[in-house]
Short mmCIF file of C-alpha atoms in Angstrom, two decimals:
data_model
loop_
_atom_site.label_atom_id
_atom_site.label_comp_id
_atom_site.label_asym_id
_atom_site.label_seq_id
_atom_site.Cartn_x
_atom_site.Cartn_y
_atom_site.Cartn_z
CA UNK T 1 188.36 -22.74 -98.76
CA UNK T 2 185.65 -22.63 -101.51
CA UNK T 3 187.82 -20.41 -103.82
CA UNK T 4 190.75 -22.86 -103.30
CA UNK T 5 188.51 -25.76 -104.30
CA UNK T 6 187.36 -24.03 -107.60
CA UNK T 7 191.07 -23.54 -108.65
CA UNK T 8 191.77 -27.33 -108.72
CA UNK T 9 191.80 -28.86 -112.33
CA UNK T 10 192.87 -32.31 -113.65
CA UNK T 11 195.48 -32.94 -116.41
CA UNK T 12 196.74 -36.15 -117.51
CA UNK T 13 200.62 -36.72 -116.79
CA UNK T 14 202.73 -35.15 -119.45
CA UNK T 15 199.66 -34.27 -121.51
CA UNK T 16 198.16 -30.77 -121.90
CA UNK T 17 194.40 -30.95 -121.79
CA UNK T 18 193.06 -28.17 -124.09
CA UNK T 19 189.88 -26.43 -123.43
CA UNK T 20 186.97 -27.08 -126.13
CA UNK T 21 186.45 -23.45 -126.72
CA UNK T 22 184.56 -24.21 -129.94
CA UNK T 23 181.64 -25.98 -128.10
CA UNK T 24 179.41 -23.51 -126.52
CA UNK T 25 177.40 -25.54 -124.27
CA UNK T 26 178.64 -27.48 -121.23
CA UNK T 27 176.51 -29.69 -118.93
CA UNK T 28 177.08 -28.76 -115.40
CA UNK T 29 175.66 -31.35 -112.60
CA UNK T 30 175.39 -30.45 -109.14
CA UNK T 31 174.35 -34.04 -108.29
CA UNK T 32 174.20 -37.02 -110.56
CA UNK T 33 171.47 -39.70 -110.62
CA UNK T 34 171.38 -43.47 -111.84
CA UNK T 35 169.66 -43.22 -114.98
CA UNK T 36 169.72 -39.51 -115.92
CA UNK T 37 169.58 -39.19 -119.59
CA UNK T 38 171.04 -36.00 -120.97
CA UNK T 39 170.10 -35.52 -124.69
CA UNK T 40 171.59 -32.98 -126.77
CA UNK T 41 170.27 -31.91 -130.07
CA UNK T 42 172.52 -29.63 -132.01
CA UNK T 43 171.18 -27.38 -135.05
CA UNK T 44 173.01 -26.50 -138.18
CA UNK T 45 174.34 -23.48 -136.27
CA UNK T 46 177.82 -22.65 -137.21
CA UNK T 47 178.86 -22.28 -133.63
CA UNK T 48 178.86 -26.14 -133.26
CA UNK T 49 181.68 -26.86 -135.76
CA UNK T 50 182.47 -30.23 -134.25
CA UNK T 51 179.44 -31.80 -135.48
CA UNK T 52 178.09 -29.64 -138.52
CA UNK T 53 174.48 -30.49 -139.42
CA UNK T 54 174.42 -33.45 -136.98
CA UNK T 55 172.17 -34.01 -133.86
CA UNK T 56 173.95 -34.88 -130.80
CA UNK T 57 172.92 -36.99 -127.97
CA UNK T 58 174.63 -37.52 -124.61
CA UNK T 59 173.18 -39.97 -122.17
CA UNK T 60 174.75 -39.69 -118.75
CA UNK T 61 173.91 -42.32 -115.83
CA UNK T 62 175.83 -42.34 -112.64
CA UNK T 63 174.95 -43.00 -108.82
CA UNK T 64 172.95 -41.12 -106.47
CA UNK T 65 169.73 -40.15 -104.58
CA UNK T 66 167.99 -37.04 -105.02
CA UNK T 67 168.69 -34.62 -107.61
CA UNK T 68 169.73 -31.02 -108.25
CA UNK T 69 170.81 -30.37 -111.82
CA UNK T 70 172.36 -27.18 -113.03
CA UNK T 71 172.71 -26.18 -116.49
CA UNK T 72 175.03 -23.91 -118.00
CA UNK T 73 177.12 -23.00 -121.15
CA UNK T 74 180.09 -21.02 -122.28
CA UNK T 75 178.30 -17.78 -123.55
CA UNK T 76 176.44 -16.10 -120.54
CA UNK T 77 173.85 -14.54 -122.89
CA UNK T 78 172.49 -18.11 -123.97
CA UNK T 79 169.76 -18.73 -121.56
CA UNK T 80 167.71 -21.99 -121.82
CA UNK T 81 164.11 -22.08 -121.69
CA UNK T 82 162.44 -25.19 -119.87
CA UNK T 83 159.81 -26.69 -122.18
CA UNK T 84 158.92 -29.72 -120.25
CA UNK T 85 159.18 -31.37 -116.71
CA UNK T 86 157.25 -34.31 -115.09
CA UNK T 87 155.39 -33.79 -111.80
CA UNK T 88 158.65 -34.48 -109.61
CA UNK T 89 160.99 -32.53 -111.88
CA UNK T 90 163.04 -35.76 -112.61
CA UNK T 91 162.58 -35.61 -116.41
CA UNK T 92 162.88 -32.29 -117.93
CA UNK T 93 163.78 -30.78 -121.22
CA UNK T 94 165.31 -27.19 -121.95
CA UNK T 95 165.53 -25.33 -125.37
CA UNK T 96 168.50 -22.97 -126.18
CA UNK T 97 166.49 -20.58 -128.62
CA UNK T 98 169.65 -18.91 -130.09
CA UNK T 99 171.11 -22.00 -130.93
CA UNK T 100 168.16 -24.21 -131.75
CA UNK T 101 169.40 -26.58 -129.18
CA UNK T 102 167.49 -28.94 -127.02
CA UNK T 103 168.69 -30.63 -123.76
CA UNK T 104 166.43 -33.31 -122.32
CA UNK T 105 166.64 -35.21 -118.91
CA UNK T 106 164.90 -38.45 -118.79
CA UNK T 107 164.75 -40.15 -115.38
CA UNK T 108 165.43 -43.98 -116.01
CA UNK T 109 166.80 -45.54 -112.90
CA UNK T 110 169.22 -48.57 -113.77
CA UNK T 111 168.32 -48.18 -117.28
CA UNK T 112 166.63 -51.56 -117.17
CA UNK T 113 162.94 -52.23 -116.13
CA UNK T 114 162.82 -51.64 -112.50
CA UNK T 115 160.34 -51.44 -109.54
CA UNK T 116 161.96 -49.15 -106.96
CA UNK T 117 160.53 -48.92 -103.44
CA UNK T 118 162.38 -45.94 -101.72
CA UNK T 119 161.95 -42.43 -101.25
CA UNK T 120 164.21 -39.28 -102.22
CA UNK T 121 166.25 -39.96 -99.11
CA UNK T 122 167.11 -43.54 -100.00
CA UNK T 123 164.88 -45.05 -97.36
CA UNK T 124 163.50 -48.35 -98.93
CA UNK T 125 160.20 -50.10 -97.61
CA UNK T 126 161.05 -53.36 -99.90
CA UNK T 127 163.70 -54.66 -102.10
CA UNK T 128 164.05 -53.15 -105.68
CA UNK T 129 163.06 -55.60 -108.38
CA UNK T 130 165.39 -55.38 -111.40
CA UNK T 131 164.70 -57.17 -114.79
CA UNK T 132 168.30 -57.92 -115.94
CA UNK T 133 167.11 -58.69 -119.61
CA UNK T 134 164.67 -55.95 -119.96
CA UNK T 135 165.58 -52.46 -120.84
CA UNK T 136 163.72 -49.21 -119.74
CA UNK T 137 161.64 -48.14 -122.54
CA UNK T 138 162.02 -44.70 -121.30
CA UNK T 139 165.41 -44.33 -123.04
CA UNK T 140 165.28 -47.02 -125.61
CA UNK T 141 162.17 -45.50 -127.28
CA UNK T 142 164.33 -42.38 -127.81
CA UNK T 143 167.47 -44.25 -129.02
CA UNK T 144 167.23 -43.67 -132.73
CA UNK T 145 167.11 -39.90 -132.21
CA UNK T 146 170.69 -39.81 -130.64
CA UNK T 147 173.65 -39.39 -132.57
CA UNK T 148 176.02 -39.26 -129.73
CA UNK T 149 175.45 -40.84 -126.38
CA UNK T 150 177.34 -41.01 -123.05
CA UNK T 151 176.33 -43.83 -120.75
CA UNK T 152 177.52 -44.88 -117.26
CA UNK T 153 176.56 -47.16 -114.61
CA UNK T 154 176.58 -46.13 -110.89
CA UNK T 155 176.28 -46.94 -107.16
CA UNK T 156 172.65 -47.71 -107.27
CA UNK T 157 173.66 -50.91 -108.35
CA UNK T 158 174.86 -51.80 -105.00
CA UNK T 159 171.72 -51.48 -103.29
CA UNK T 160 169.49 -54.31 -102.06
CA UNK T 161 167.71 -55.86 -105.12
CA UNK T 162 165.81 -58.93 -106.26
CA UNK T 163 166.97 -59.93 -109.81
CA UNK T 164 164.53 -61.23 -112.38
CA UNK T 165 165.23 -62.79 -115.87
CA UNK T 166 162.51 -63.74 -118.31
CA UNK T 167 160.05 -62.52 -115.46
CA UNK T 168 161.31 -65.26 -112.97
CA UNK T 169 163.53 -64.47 -109.72
CA UNK T 170 166.82 -65.69 -110.32
CA UNK T 171 168.39 -64.28 -106.98
CA UNK T 172 168.95 -61.65 -104.71
CA UNK T 173 171.59 -59.23 -103.57
CA UNK T 174 171.69 -58.82 -99.88
CA UNK T 175 168.23 -60.27 -98.99
CA UNK T 176 168.95 -62.15 -95.60
CA UNK T 177 165.29 -62.11 -94.46
CA UNK T 178 164.08 -63.59 -97.78
CA UNK T 179 164.25 -67.17 -98.97
CA UNK T 180 165.91 -66.25 -102.19
CA UNK T 181 169.44 -67.39 -103.12
CA UNK T 182 171.97 -64.92 -103.31
CA UNK T 183 173.17 -63.92 -106.78
CA UNK T 184 176.46 -62.16 -106.68
CA UNK T 185 176.73 -58.52 -107.40
CA UNK T 186 179.26 -59.20 -110.09
CA UNK T 187 177.09 -61.69 -111.96
CA UNK T 188 174.13 -59.39 -111.86
CA UNK T 189 176.09 -56.17 -113.06
CA UNK T 190 177.48 -58.31 -115.78
CA UNK T 191 174.12 -59.31 -116.93
CA UNK T 192 172.73 -55.80 -117.01
CA UNK T 193 175.56 -54.47 -118.65
CA UNK T 194 175.44 -57.39 -121.33
CA UNK T 195 171.57 -56.48 -121.81
CA UNK T 196 172.61 -52.66 -122.10
CA UNK T 197 175.49 -53.21 -124.58
CA UNK T 198 173.54 -56.04 -126.65
CA UNK T 199 170.78 -53.40 -127.36
CA UNK T 200 173.48 -50.91 -128.54
CA UNK T 201 175.50 -53.32 -130.58
CA UNK T 202 172.46 -54.95 -132.40
CA UNK T 203 170.58 -51.69 -133.07
CA UNK T 204 170.38 -50.72 -136.69
CA UNK T 205 170.89 -47.06 -135.50
CA UNK T 206 174.61 -46.57 -134.73
CA UNK T 207 175.21 -43.51 -132.68
CA UNK T 208 178.78 -43.01 -131.33
CA UNK T 209 178.25 -44.23 -127.58
CA UNK T 210 180.81 -43.23 -125.08
CA UNK T 211 180.72 -45.37 -121.91
CA UNK T 212 181.98 -43.59 -118.57
CA UNK T 213 183.32 -45.93 -116.00
CA UNK T 214 182.30 -46.24 -112.28
CA UNK T 215 183.05 -43.55 -109.86
CA UNK T 216 184.08 -43.92 -106.28
CA UNK T 217 182.56 -42.49 -103.08
CA UNK T 218 184.50 -41.01 -100.48
CA UNK T 219 182.76 -41.79 -97.05
CA UNK T 220 185.31 -41.98 -94.07
CA UNK T 221 184.65 -43.10 -90.60
CA UNK T 222 181.36 -44.80 -91.46
CA UNK T 223 178.86 -44.87 -94.56
CA UNK T 224 176.05 -42.67 -95.45
CA UNK T 225 173.85 -44.20 -92.93
CA UNK T 226 176.18 -44.51 -90.01
CA UNK T 227 177.89 -41.25 -89.91
CA UNK T 228 180.39 -41.27 -92.45
CA UNK T 229 181.70 -37.98 -93.90
CA UNK T 230 184.03 -36.36 -96.23
CA UNK T 231 185.65 -33.39 -94.79
CA UNK T 232 188.84 -33.04 -96.83
CA UNK T 233 189.86 -29.81 -98.52
CA UNK T 234 192.23 -30.87 -101.18
CA UNK T 235 192.66 -33.81 -103.53
CA UNK T 236 194.71 -36.91 -102.69
CA UNK T 237 198.10 -37.33 -103.91
CA UNK T 238 198.67 -40.24 -106.37
CA UNK T 239 198.52 -43.62 -104.72
CA UNK T 240 197.50 -42.05 -101.50
CA UNK T 241 193.98 -43.63 -102.01
CA UNK T 242 193.27 -46.75 -103.91
CA UNK T 243 189.54 -46.68 -103.50
CA UNK T 244 187.29 -49.37 -102.24
CA UNK T 245 187.25 -52.90 -103.20
CA UNK T 246 183.79 -52.99 -104.40
CA UNK T 247 184.46 -49.85 -106.69
CA UNK T 248 187.53 -51.54 -108.28
CA UNK T 249 185.53 -54.70 -108.79
CA UNK T 250 182.41 -52.90 -110.31
CA UNK T 251 184.83 -51.00 -112.53
CA UNK T 252 186.73 -54.00 -113.81
CA UNK T 253 183.32 -55.62 -114.79
CA UNK T 254 182.62 -52.34 -116.84
CA UNK T 255 185.93 -52.53 -118.70
CA UNK T 256 185.21 -56.37 -119.41
CA UNK T 257 182.02 -56.04 -120.70
CA UNK T 258 182.59 -52.83 -122.70
CA UNK T 259 185.77 -54.82 -124.33
CA UNK T 260 183.43 -57.49 -125.27
CA UNK T 261 180.96 -55.53 -126.61
CA UNK T 262 183.21 -53.17 -128.67
CA UNK T 263 184.98 -56.16 -130.22
CA UNK T 264 181.92 -58.44 -130.61
CA UNK T 265 181.06 -58.00 -134.21
CA UNK T 266 184.11 -56.33 -135.54
CA UNK T 267 185.21 -52.78 -136.53
CA UNK T 268 181.77 -51.11 -136.65
CA UNK T 269 181.16 -51.73 -132.97
CA UNK T 270 184.74 -50.75 -132.19
CA UNK T 271 184.50 -47.42 -134.05
CA UNK T 272 180.95 -46.47 -132.50
CA UNK T 273 181.73 -47.53 -128.89
CA UNK T 274 184.10 -45.41 -126.86
CA UNK T 275 185.61 -45.64 -123.32
CA UNK T 276 185.70 -42.60 -120.97
CA UNK T 277 187.46 -43.86 -117.85
CA UNK T 278 187.03 -41.23 -115.26
CA UNK T 279 187.70 -43.42 -112.24
CA UNK T 280 191.19 -42.35 -111.48
CA UNK T 281 190.75 -38.61 -111.67
CA UNK T 282 187.58 -39.04 -109.52
CA UNK T 283 189.11 -41.12 -106.94
CA UNK T 284 191.69 -38.34 -106.31
CA UNK T 285 188.81 -35.79 -105.37
CA UNK T 286 187.54 -36.55 -101.73
CA UNK T 287 187.20 -32.75 -101.43
CA UNK T 288 184.64 -32.74 -104.38
CA UNK T 289 181.24 -33.54 -102.53
CA UNK T 290 178.73 -31.67 -101.00
CA UNK T 291 179.58 -33.27 -97.62
CA UNK T 292 177.09 -31.87 -94.81
CA UNK T 293 175.59 -29.43 -97.41
CA UNK T 294 173.48 -32.01 -98.90
CA UNK T 295 170.48 -29.85 -98.12
CA UNK T 296 170.16 -26.32 -98.13
CA UNK T 297 171.51 -24.47 -94.99
CA UNK T 298 171.74 -27.62 -92.83
CA UNK T 299 172.98 -25.82 -89.95
CA UNK T 300 170.56 -22.73 -89.82
CA UNK T 301 168.58 -23.85 -86.85
CA UNK T 302 171.49 -25.66 -84.90
CA UNK T 303 175.04 -24.79 -85.57
CA UNK T 304 176.23 -28.17 -84.13
CA UNK T 305 173.40 -30.42 -85.66
CA UNK T 306 174.47 -33.91 -86.70
CA UNK T 307 173.49 -34.01 -90.48
CA UNK T 308 173.86 -36.61 -93.02
CA UNK T 309 176.79 -36.38 -95.21
CA UNK T 310 176.84 -36.71 -98.96
CA UNK T 311 180.17 -38.13 -100.00
CA UNK T 312 178.83 -39.70 -103.34
CA UNK T 313 177.43 -36.68 -105.45
CA UNK T 314 179.64 -33.92 -106.71
CA UNK T 315 179.73 -30.26 -106.31
CA UNK T 316 180.22 -27.54 -108.85
CA UNK T 317 182.48 -26.20 -109.97
CA UNK T 318 184.69 -29.33 -109.71
CA UNK T 319 185.14 -32.86 -110.97
CA UNK T 320 182.01 -32.82 -113.11
CA UNK T 321 183.36 -29.96 -115.37
CA UNK T 322 186.44 -32.08 -116.25
CA UNK T 323 184.20 -35.09 -117.18
CA UNK T 324 182.59 -32.77 -119.42
CA UNK T 325 185.59 -31.39 -120.81
CA UNK T 326 186.63 -34.84 -121.67
CA UNK T 327 183.40 -36.00 -123.09
CA UNK T 328 183.46 -32.89 -125.45
CA UNK T 329 186.89 -33.80 -126.51
CA UNK T 330 185.84 -37.25 -127.55
CA UNK T 331 182.83 -35.57 -129.34
CA UNK T 332 184.59 -33.11 -130.98
CA UNK T 333 187.47 -35.13 -132.06
CA UNK T 334 185.10 -37.91 -133.58
#
């Protein structure tokens, strides 16, 4: 079954997707987090013909809780050396000596200033507090060192949250026990994306920014907290599954905000902002999640144990590889 899953690959209709063989480093991610920032710095090495003599940064943000990040490259003899990690291993940095290449991962949930009150299992003791007009300095302070950035939103934004603007509460998403007016998820997400794109488009530094769209989960028979699971072993056929309403709505907001940002000030933003729409190809892969294997050997003690399924994060090899191949195509063709 595993071997079969490893064989699946994605290719657009009537379009041959060539492999980026001249790019020697790929990012392999077992599970993705909201606010993960992956920073790539390339040297003058001739191995990186796509961007000669230019530092490259890739910022990747997506939805999840808990993280295991795998790193890999196309040359097996190229081994990264970890040069930094924080106490929780959420922010990390690796150096590839043979290529003078550095990869940094910065933990920045939501990309905006946020007070988060939950553990790694997603259990909350209070509502998250999100400042929709204030970005997280963990990534903005490094922004000027990035030449290429991949950025994305994710399903963390579906969590219960209190929204603040100018340090004043303006509403809440699903807070029935609080005396706070409901602010629609659509409105809040638009404000947040507007703040992010506003920073990017008004910055004097102009890296190429690739925005990767929303990706769906594939919980069936319930949600993550109510027995939902994803036990399919093959991809969906085209139009077999159209996704959840909320996924389509959030992606629509992203497309609208991206289009507004890309065309706001003319051709300069249009040339340095690029869209990587991975929604449809991810939608087709209900078989690409860890499922009950969210933790290591979950059935060792009890073969019939009821375990929480993970139908949000992604396995390797799998869908993430395709995202990376498409990202590398955008970068190397720039």
